[in-house]
mmCIF file of C-alpha atoms in Angstrom:
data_model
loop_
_atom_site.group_PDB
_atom_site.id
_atom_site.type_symbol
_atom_site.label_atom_id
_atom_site.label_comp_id
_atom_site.label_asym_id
_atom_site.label_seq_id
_atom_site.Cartn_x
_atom_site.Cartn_y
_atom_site.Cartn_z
ATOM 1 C CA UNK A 1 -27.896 4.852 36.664
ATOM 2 C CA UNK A 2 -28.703 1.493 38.049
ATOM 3 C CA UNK A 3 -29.706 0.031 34.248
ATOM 4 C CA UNK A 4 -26.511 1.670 33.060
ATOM 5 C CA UNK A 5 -24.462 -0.330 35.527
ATOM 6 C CA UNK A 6 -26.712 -3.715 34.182
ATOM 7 C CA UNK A 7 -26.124 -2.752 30.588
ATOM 8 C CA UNK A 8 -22.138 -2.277 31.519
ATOM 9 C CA UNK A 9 -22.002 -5.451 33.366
ATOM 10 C CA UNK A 10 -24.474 -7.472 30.525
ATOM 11 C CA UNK A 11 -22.274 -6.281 28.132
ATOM 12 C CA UNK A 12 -19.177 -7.406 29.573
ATOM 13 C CA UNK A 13 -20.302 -11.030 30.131
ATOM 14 C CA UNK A 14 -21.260 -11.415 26.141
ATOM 15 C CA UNK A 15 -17.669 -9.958 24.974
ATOM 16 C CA UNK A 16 -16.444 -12.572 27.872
ATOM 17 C CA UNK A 17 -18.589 -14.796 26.097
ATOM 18 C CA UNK A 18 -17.933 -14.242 22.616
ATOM 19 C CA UNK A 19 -14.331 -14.783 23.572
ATOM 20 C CA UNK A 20 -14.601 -18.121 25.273
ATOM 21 C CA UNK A 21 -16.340 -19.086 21.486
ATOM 22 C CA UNK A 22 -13.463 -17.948 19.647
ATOM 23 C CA UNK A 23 -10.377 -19.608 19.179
ATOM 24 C CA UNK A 24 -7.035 -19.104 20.822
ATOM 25 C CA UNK A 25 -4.484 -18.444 17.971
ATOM 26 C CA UNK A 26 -1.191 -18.723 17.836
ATOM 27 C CA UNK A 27 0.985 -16.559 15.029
ATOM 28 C CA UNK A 28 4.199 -17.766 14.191
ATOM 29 C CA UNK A 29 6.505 -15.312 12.259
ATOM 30 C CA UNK A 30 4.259 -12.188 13.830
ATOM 31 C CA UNK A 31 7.234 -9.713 13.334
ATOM 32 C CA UNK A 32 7.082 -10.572 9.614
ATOM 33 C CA UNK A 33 5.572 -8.188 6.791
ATOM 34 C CA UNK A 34 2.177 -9.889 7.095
ATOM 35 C CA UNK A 35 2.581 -11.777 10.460
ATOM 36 C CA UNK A 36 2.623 -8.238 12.219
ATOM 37 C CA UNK A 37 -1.060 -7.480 10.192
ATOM 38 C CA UNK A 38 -2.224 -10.850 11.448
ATOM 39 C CA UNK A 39 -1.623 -10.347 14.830
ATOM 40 C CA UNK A 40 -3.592 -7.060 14.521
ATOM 41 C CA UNK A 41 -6.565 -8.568 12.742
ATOM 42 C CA UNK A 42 -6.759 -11.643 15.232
ATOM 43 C CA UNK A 43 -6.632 -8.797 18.133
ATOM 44 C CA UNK A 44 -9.244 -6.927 16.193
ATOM 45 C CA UNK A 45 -11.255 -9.918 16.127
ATOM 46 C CA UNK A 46 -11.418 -10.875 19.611
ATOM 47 C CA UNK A 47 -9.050 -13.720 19.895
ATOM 48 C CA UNK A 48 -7.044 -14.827 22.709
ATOM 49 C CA UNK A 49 -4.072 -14.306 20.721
ATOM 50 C CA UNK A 50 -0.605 -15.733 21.329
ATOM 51 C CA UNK A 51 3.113 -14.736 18.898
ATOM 52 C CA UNK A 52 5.786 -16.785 18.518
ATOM 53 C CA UNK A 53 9.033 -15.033 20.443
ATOM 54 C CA UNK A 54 11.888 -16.682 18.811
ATOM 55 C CA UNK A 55 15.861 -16.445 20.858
ATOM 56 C CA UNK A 56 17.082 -16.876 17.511
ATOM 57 C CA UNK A 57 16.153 -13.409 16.659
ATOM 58 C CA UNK A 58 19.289 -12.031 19.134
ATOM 59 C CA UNK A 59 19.180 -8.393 19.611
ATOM 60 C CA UNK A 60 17.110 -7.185 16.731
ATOM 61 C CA UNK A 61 15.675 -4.610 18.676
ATOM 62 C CA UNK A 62 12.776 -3.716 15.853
ATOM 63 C CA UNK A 63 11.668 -7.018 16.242
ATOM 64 C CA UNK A 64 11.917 -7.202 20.121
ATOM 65 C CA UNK A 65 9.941 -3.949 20.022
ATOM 66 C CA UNK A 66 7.512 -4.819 17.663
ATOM 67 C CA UNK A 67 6.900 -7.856 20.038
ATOM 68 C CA UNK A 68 6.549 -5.858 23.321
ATOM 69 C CA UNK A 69 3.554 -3.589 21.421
ATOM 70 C CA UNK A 70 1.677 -6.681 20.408
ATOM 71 C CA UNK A 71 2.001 -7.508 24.070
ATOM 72 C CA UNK A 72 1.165 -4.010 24.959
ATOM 73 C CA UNK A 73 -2.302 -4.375 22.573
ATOM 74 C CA UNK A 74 -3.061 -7.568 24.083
ATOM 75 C CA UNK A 75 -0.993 -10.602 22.536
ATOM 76 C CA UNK A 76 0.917 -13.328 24.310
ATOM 77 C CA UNK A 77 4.267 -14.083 24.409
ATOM 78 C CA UNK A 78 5.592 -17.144 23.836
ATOM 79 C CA UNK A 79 8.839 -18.599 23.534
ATOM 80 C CA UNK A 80 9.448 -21.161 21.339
ATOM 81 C CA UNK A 81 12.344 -22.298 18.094
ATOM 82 C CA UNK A 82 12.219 -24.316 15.585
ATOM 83 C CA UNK A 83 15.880 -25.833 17.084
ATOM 84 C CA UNK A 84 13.596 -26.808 19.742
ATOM 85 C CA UNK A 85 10.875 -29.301 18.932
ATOM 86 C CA UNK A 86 9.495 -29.644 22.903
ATOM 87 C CA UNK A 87 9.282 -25.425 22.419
ATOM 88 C CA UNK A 88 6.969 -25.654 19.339
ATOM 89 C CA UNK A 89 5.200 -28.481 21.056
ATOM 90 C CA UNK A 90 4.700 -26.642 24.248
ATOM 91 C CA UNK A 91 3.676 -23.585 22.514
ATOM 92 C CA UNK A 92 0.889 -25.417 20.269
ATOM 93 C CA UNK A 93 -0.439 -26.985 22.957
ATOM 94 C CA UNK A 94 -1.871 -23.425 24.202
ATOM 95 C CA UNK A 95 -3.694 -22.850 21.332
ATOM 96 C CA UNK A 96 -6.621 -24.377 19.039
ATOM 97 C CA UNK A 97 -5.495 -22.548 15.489
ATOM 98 C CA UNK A 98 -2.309 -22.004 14.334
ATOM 99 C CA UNK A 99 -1.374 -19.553 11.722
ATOM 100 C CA UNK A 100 2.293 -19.271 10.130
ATOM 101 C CA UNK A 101 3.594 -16.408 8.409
ATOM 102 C CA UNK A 102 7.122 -17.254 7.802
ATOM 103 C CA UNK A 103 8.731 -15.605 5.089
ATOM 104 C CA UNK A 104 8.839 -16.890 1.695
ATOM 105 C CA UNK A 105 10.261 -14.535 -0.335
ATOM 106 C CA UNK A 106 13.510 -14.556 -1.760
ATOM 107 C CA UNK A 107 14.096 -11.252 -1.632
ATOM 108 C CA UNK A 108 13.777 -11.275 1.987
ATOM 109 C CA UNK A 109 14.591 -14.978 3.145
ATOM 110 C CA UNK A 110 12.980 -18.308 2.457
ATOM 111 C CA UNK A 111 12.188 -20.432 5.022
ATOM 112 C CA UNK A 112 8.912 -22.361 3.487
ATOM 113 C CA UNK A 113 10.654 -25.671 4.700
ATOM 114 C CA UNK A 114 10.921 -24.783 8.586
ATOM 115 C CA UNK A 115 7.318 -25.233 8.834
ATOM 116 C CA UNK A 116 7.913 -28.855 8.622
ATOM 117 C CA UNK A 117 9.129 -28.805 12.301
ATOM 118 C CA UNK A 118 5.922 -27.040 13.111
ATOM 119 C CA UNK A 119 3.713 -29.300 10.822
ATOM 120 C CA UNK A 120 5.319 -32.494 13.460
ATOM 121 C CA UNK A 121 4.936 -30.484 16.460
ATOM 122 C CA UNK A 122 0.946 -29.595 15.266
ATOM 123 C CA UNK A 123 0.640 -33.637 15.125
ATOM 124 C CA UNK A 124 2.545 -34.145 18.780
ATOM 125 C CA UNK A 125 0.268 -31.822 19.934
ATOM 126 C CA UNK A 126 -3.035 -33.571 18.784
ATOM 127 C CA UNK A 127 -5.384 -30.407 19.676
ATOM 128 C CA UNK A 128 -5.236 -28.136 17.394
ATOM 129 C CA UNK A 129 -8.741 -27.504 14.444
ATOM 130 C CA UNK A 130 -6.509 -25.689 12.360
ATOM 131 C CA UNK A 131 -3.391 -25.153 10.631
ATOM 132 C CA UNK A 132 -3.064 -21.888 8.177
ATOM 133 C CA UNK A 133 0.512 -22.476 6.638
ATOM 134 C CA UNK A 134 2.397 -19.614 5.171
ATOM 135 C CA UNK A 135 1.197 -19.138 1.863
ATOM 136 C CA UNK A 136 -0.808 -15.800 0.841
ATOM 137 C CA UNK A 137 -0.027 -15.825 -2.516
ATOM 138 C CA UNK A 138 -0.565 -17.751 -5.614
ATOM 139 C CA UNK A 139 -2.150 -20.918 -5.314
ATOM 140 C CA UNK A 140 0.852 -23.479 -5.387
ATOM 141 C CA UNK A 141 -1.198 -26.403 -6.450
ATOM 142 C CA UNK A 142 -1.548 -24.526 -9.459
ATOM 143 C CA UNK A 143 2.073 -23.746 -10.764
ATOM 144 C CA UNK A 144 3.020 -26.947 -11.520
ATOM 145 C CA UNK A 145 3.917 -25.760 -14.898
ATOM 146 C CA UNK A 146 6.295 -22.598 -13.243
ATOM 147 C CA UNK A 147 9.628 -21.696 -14.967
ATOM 148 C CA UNK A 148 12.503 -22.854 -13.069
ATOM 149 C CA UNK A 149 13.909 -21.284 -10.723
ATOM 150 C CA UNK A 150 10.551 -18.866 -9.402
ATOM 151 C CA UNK A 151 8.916 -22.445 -9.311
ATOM 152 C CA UNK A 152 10.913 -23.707 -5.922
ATOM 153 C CA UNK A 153 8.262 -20.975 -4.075
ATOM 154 C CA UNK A 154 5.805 -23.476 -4.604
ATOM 155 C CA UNK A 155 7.189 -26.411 -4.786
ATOM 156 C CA UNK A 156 8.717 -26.119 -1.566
ATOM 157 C CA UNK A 157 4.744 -25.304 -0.090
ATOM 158 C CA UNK A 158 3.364 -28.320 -1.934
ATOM 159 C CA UNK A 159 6.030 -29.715 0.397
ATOM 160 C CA UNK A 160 4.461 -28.460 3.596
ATOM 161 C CA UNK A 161 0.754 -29.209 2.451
ATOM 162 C CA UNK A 162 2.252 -32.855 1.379
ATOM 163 C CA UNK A 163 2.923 -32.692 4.771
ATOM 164 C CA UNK A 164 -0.135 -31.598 6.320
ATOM 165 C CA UNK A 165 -2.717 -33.646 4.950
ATOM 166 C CA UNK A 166 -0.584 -36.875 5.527
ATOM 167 C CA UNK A 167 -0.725 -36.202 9.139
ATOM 168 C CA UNK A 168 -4.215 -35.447 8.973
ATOM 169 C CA UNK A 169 -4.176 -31.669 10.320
ATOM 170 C CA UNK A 170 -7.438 -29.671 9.698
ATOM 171 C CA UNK A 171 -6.123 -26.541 7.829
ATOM 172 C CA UNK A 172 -7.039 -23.811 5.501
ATOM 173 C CA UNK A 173 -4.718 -22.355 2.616
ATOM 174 C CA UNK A 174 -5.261 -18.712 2.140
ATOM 175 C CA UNK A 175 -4.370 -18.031 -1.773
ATOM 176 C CA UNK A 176 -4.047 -14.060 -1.877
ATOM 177 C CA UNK A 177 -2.633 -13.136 -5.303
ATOM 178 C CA UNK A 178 -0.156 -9.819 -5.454
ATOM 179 C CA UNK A 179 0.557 -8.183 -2.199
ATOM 180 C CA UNK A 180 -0.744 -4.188 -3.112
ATOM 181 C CA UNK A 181 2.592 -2.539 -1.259
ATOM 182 C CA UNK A 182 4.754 -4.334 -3.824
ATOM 183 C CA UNK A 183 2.367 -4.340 -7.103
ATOM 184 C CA UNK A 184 0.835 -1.800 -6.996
ATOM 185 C CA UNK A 185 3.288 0.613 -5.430
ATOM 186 C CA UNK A 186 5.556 -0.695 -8.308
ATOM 187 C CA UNK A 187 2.475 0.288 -11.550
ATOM 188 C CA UNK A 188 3.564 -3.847 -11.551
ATOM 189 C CA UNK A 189 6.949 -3.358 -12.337
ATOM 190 C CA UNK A 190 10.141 -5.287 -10.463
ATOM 191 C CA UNK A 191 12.179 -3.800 -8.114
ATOM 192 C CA UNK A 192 10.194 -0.062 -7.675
ATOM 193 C CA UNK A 193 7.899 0.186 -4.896
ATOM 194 C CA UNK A 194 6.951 3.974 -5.673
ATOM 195 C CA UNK A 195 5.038 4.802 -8.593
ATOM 196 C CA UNK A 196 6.262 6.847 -11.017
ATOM 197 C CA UNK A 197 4.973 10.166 -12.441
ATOM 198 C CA UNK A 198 6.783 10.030 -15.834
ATOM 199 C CA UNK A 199 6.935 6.208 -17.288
ATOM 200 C CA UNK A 200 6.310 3.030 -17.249
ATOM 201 C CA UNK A 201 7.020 -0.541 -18.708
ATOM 202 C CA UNK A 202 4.818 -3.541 -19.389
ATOM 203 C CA UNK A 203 5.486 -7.151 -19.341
ATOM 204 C CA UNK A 204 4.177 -8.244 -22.240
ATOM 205 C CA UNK A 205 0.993 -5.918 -23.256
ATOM 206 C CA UNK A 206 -0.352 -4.974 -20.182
ATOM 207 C CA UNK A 207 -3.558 -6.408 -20.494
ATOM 208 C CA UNK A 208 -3.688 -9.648 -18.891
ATOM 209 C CA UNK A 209 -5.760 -9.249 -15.520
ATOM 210 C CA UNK A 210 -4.421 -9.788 -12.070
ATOM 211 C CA UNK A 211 -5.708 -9.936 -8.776
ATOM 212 C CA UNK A 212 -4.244 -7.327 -5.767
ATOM 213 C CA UNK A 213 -5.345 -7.383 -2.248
ATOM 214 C CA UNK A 214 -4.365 -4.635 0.190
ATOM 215 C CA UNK A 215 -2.269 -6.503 3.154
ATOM 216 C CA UNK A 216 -4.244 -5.446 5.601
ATOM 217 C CA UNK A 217 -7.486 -7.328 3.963
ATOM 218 C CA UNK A 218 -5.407 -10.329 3.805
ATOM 219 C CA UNK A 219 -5.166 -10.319 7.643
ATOM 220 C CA UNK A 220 -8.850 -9.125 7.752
ATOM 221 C CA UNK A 221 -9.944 -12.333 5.680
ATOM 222 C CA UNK A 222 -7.581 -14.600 7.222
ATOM 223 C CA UNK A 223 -8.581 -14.181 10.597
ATOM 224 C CA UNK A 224 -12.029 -14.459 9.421
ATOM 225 C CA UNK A 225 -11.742 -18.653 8.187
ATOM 226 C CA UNK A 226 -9.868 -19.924 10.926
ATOM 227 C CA UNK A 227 -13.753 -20.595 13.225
ATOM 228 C CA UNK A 228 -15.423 -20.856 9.480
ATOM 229 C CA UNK A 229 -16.470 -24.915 8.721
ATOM 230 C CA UNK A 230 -17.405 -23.807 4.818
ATOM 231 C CA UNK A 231 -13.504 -22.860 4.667
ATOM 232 C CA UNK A 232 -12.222 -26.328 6.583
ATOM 233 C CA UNK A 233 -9.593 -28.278 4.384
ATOM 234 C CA UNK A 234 -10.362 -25.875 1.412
ATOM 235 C CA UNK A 235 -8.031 -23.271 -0.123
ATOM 236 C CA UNK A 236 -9.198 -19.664 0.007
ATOM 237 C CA UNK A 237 -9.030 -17.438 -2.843
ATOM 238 C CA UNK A 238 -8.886 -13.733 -2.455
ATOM 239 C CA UNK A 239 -10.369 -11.739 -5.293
ATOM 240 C CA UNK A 240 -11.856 -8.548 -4.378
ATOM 241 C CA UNK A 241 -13.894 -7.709 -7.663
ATOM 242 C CA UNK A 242 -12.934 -4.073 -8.059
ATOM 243 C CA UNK A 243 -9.398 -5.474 -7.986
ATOM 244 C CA UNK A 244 -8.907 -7.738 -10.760
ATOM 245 C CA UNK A 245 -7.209 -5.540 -12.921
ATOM 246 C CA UNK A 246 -4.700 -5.466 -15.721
ATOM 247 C CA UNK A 247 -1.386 -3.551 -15.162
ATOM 248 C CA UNK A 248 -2.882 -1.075 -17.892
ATOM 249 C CA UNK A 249 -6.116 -0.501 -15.859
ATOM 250 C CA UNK A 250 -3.993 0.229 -12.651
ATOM 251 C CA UNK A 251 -1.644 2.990 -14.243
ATOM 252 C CA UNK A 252 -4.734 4.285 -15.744
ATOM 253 C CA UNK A 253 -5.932 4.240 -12.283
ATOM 254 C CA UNK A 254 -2.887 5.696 -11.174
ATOM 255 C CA UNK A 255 -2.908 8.483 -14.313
ATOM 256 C CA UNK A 256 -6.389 9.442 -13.424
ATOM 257 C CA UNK A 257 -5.142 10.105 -10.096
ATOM 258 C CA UNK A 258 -2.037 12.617 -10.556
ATOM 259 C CA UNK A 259 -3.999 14.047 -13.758
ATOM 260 C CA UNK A 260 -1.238 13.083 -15.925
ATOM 261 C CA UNK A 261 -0.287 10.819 -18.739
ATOM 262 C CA UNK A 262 2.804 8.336 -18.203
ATOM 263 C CA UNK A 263 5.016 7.378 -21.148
ATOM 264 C CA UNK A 264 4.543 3.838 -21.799
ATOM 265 C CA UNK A 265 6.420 1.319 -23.285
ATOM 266 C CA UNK A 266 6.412 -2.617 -23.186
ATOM 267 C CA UNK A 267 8.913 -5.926 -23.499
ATOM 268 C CA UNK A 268 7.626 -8.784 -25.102
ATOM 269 C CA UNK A 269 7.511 -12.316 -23.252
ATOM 270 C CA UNK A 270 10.832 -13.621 -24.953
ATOM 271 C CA UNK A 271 12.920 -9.960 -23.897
ATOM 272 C CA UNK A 272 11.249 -10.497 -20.276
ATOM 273 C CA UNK A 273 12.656 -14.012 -19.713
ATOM 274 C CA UNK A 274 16.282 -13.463 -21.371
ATOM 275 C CA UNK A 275 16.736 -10.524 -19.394
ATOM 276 C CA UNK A 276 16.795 -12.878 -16.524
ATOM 277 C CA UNK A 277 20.188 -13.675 -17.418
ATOM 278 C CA UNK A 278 22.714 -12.675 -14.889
ATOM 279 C CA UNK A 279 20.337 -11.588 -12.492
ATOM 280 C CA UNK A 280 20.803 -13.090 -8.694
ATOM 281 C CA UNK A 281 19.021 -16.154 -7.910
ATOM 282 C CA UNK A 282 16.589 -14.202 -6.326
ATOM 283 C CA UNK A 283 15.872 -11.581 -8.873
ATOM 284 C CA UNK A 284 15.225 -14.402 -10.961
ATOM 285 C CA UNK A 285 13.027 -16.389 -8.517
ATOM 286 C CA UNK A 286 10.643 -13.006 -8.439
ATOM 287 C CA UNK A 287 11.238 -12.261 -12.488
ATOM 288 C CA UNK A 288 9.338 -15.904 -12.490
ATOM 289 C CA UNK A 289 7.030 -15.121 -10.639
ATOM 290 C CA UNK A 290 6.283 -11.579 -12.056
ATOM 291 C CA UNK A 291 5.997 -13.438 -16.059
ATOM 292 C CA UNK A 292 3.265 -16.120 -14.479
ATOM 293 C CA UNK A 293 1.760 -13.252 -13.356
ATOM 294 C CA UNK A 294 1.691 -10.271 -15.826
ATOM 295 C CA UNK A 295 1.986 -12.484 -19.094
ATOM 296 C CA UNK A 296 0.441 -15.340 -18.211
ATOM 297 C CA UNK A 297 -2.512 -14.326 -16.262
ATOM 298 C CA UNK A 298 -2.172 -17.109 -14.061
ATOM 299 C CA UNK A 299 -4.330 -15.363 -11.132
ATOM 300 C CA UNK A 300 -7.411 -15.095 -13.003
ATOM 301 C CA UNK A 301 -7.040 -17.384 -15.620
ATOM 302 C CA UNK A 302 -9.381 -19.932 -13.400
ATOM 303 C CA UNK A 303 -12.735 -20.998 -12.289
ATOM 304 C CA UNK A 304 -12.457 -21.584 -8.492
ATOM 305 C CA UNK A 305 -13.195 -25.288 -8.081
ATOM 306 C CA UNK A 306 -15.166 -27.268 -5.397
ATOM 307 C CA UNK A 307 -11.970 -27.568 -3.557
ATOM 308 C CA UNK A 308 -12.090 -23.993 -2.745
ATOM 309 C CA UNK A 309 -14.290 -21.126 -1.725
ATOM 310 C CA UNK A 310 -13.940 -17.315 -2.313
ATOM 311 C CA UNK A 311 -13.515 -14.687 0.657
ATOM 312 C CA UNK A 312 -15.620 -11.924 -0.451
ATOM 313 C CA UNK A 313 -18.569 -13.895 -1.222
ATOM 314 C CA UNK A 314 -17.744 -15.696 2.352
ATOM 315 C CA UNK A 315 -17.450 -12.479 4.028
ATOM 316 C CA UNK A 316 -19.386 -9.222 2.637
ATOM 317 C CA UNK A 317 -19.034 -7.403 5.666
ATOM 318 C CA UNK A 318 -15.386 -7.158 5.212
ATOM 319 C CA UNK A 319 -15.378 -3.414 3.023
ATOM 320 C CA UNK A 320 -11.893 -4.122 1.128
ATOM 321 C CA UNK A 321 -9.582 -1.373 -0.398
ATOM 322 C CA UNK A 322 -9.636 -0.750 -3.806
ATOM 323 C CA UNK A 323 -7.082 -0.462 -5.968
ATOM 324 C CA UNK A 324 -8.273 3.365 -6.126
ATOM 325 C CA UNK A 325 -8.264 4.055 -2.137
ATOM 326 C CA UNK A 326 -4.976 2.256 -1.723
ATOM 327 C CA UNK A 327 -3.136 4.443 -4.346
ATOM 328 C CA UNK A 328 -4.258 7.653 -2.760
ATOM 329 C CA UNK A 329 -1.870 7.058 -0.399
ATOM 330 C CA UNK A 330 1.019 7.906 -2.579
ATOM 331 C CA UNK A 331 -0.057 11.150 -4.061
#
């Protein structure tokens, strides 16, 4: 009994350990579609972990309760807005890594920009090792080429790393190609986040290769660079192996699966783009995005350089979803 009770207490002073080595990380935009994952994984991980509570967000109760569980599961609470730079200041100031996960979708809203205010706040500050702006998906530096409009996505984070590296911040950019809940929900198709049993259409011929990452793994790996030196000032590709696949491969994946065929049929580049016509401004933004993507190939078209590393071969122990496991759930 007695060497149980040393064990217990032994044990308890390394996790209090451990903890002390870790950084305290604060999540901004932790209500958010991948903010709420990397609150989770930081949790998981054994951070002393700390989420934005915004006033602006009134009485959206989801989000309030959302908030309250993170609290309930361990987080902090802190108050802070982007109308008020002391807030952000104040807020920073209890943390040594800060992570942003603002939206910057169209669809949903785009707010890439506000994380300027947090990008002068980080520099007030003067303590914090590292800055993760919101990002997660294609590399930005590398869509300088991208059809107008989709391309204001990453111009506008060019913006914010512009930003960054003039002050001088320490940061990692996490680069994680197509979100799985939207691709491959959709068999890579816009607007449909359900795959269907009967048909599907290709952009182009369905053969280019692209890269999908469960959003959960995102979080996993994320969490994972922020006490990492080998991923300081890099950008951080995520490109689980079994996952670079063409949008064929996935609704063969997908056919295998339900032990059924799909009709197919395709649209060729030119039909793709002139369909864009009277579409929203966002439809069109993600119809960019979507032809960079399934015609162009521009997530695996690419040797990762020396200013960037590559999160499975940084982290093995992470066991990532496959593009198999993940679409399991939808049979």
């Amino acid at each position: 009994m007695n060497h149980i009770f040393i064990v217990y207490h032994k044990t308890k002073k390394v996790i209090k350990r451990e903890r002390m080595l870790k950084s305290k990380v604060l999540i901004v935009g932790g209500t958010g579609y991948i903010g709420k994952r990397l609150v989770k994984a930081s949790l998981d991980e054994g951070h002393e972990t700390y989420v934005l509570y915004r006033p602006e967000i009134g009485v959206d109760i989801e989000k309030v309760q959302l908030l309250l569980s993170f609290k309930e599961q361990g987080a902090n609470l802190v108050t802070g807005s982007f109308n008020d730079h002391q807030s952000l200041v104040n807020a920073v100031k209890l943390v040594d890594v800060v992570i942003s996960a603002i939206s910057g979708v169209h669809i949903r809203s785009h707010q890439i920009l506000l994380q300027l205010k947090l990008v002068h706040a980080i520099k007030e500050a003067g303590n914090i090792k590292r800055f993760l702006p919101s990002e997660f998906g294609m590399d930005p530096e590398r869509m300088e080429h991208a059809l107008e409009p989709g391309r204001v996505t990453f111009d506008d984070k060019m913006v914010v790393r512009k930003a960054i590296e003039e002050a001088k911040i320490p940061h990692t950019y996490i680069s994680a190609n197509c979100f799985a809940g939207y691709f491959l929900g959709g068999l890579c198709q816009l607007g449909v986040i359900m795959p269907s049993r009967d048909s599907v259409v290709f952009y182009g011929d369905g053969n280019v290769k692209a890269i999908t990452v469960d959003e959960d793994d995102i979080a996993k790996y994320t969490i994972k660079t922020i006490d990492d030196p080998r991923t300081l000032n890099k950008t951080v590709y995520i490109r689980p192996p079994k996952n670079i696949l063409s949008p064929l491969e996935i609704v063969q994946t997908w056919e295998k699966l339900i032990g059924k065929e799909l009709k197919k049929s395709s649209i060729s580049a030119e039909q793709f783009l002139s369909s864009m016509k009277g579409k929203s401004y966002a439809e069109q933004v993600a119809m960019v995005h979507y032809y960079h993507v399934c015609i162009e190939g521009c997530l695996a078209n690419f040797e990762i350089g020396d200013g960037g590393v590559e999160a499975c071969e940084l982290y093995p122990e992470v066991k990532y979803t496959t593009v198999d496991e993940y679409m399991k759930r939808y049979l």
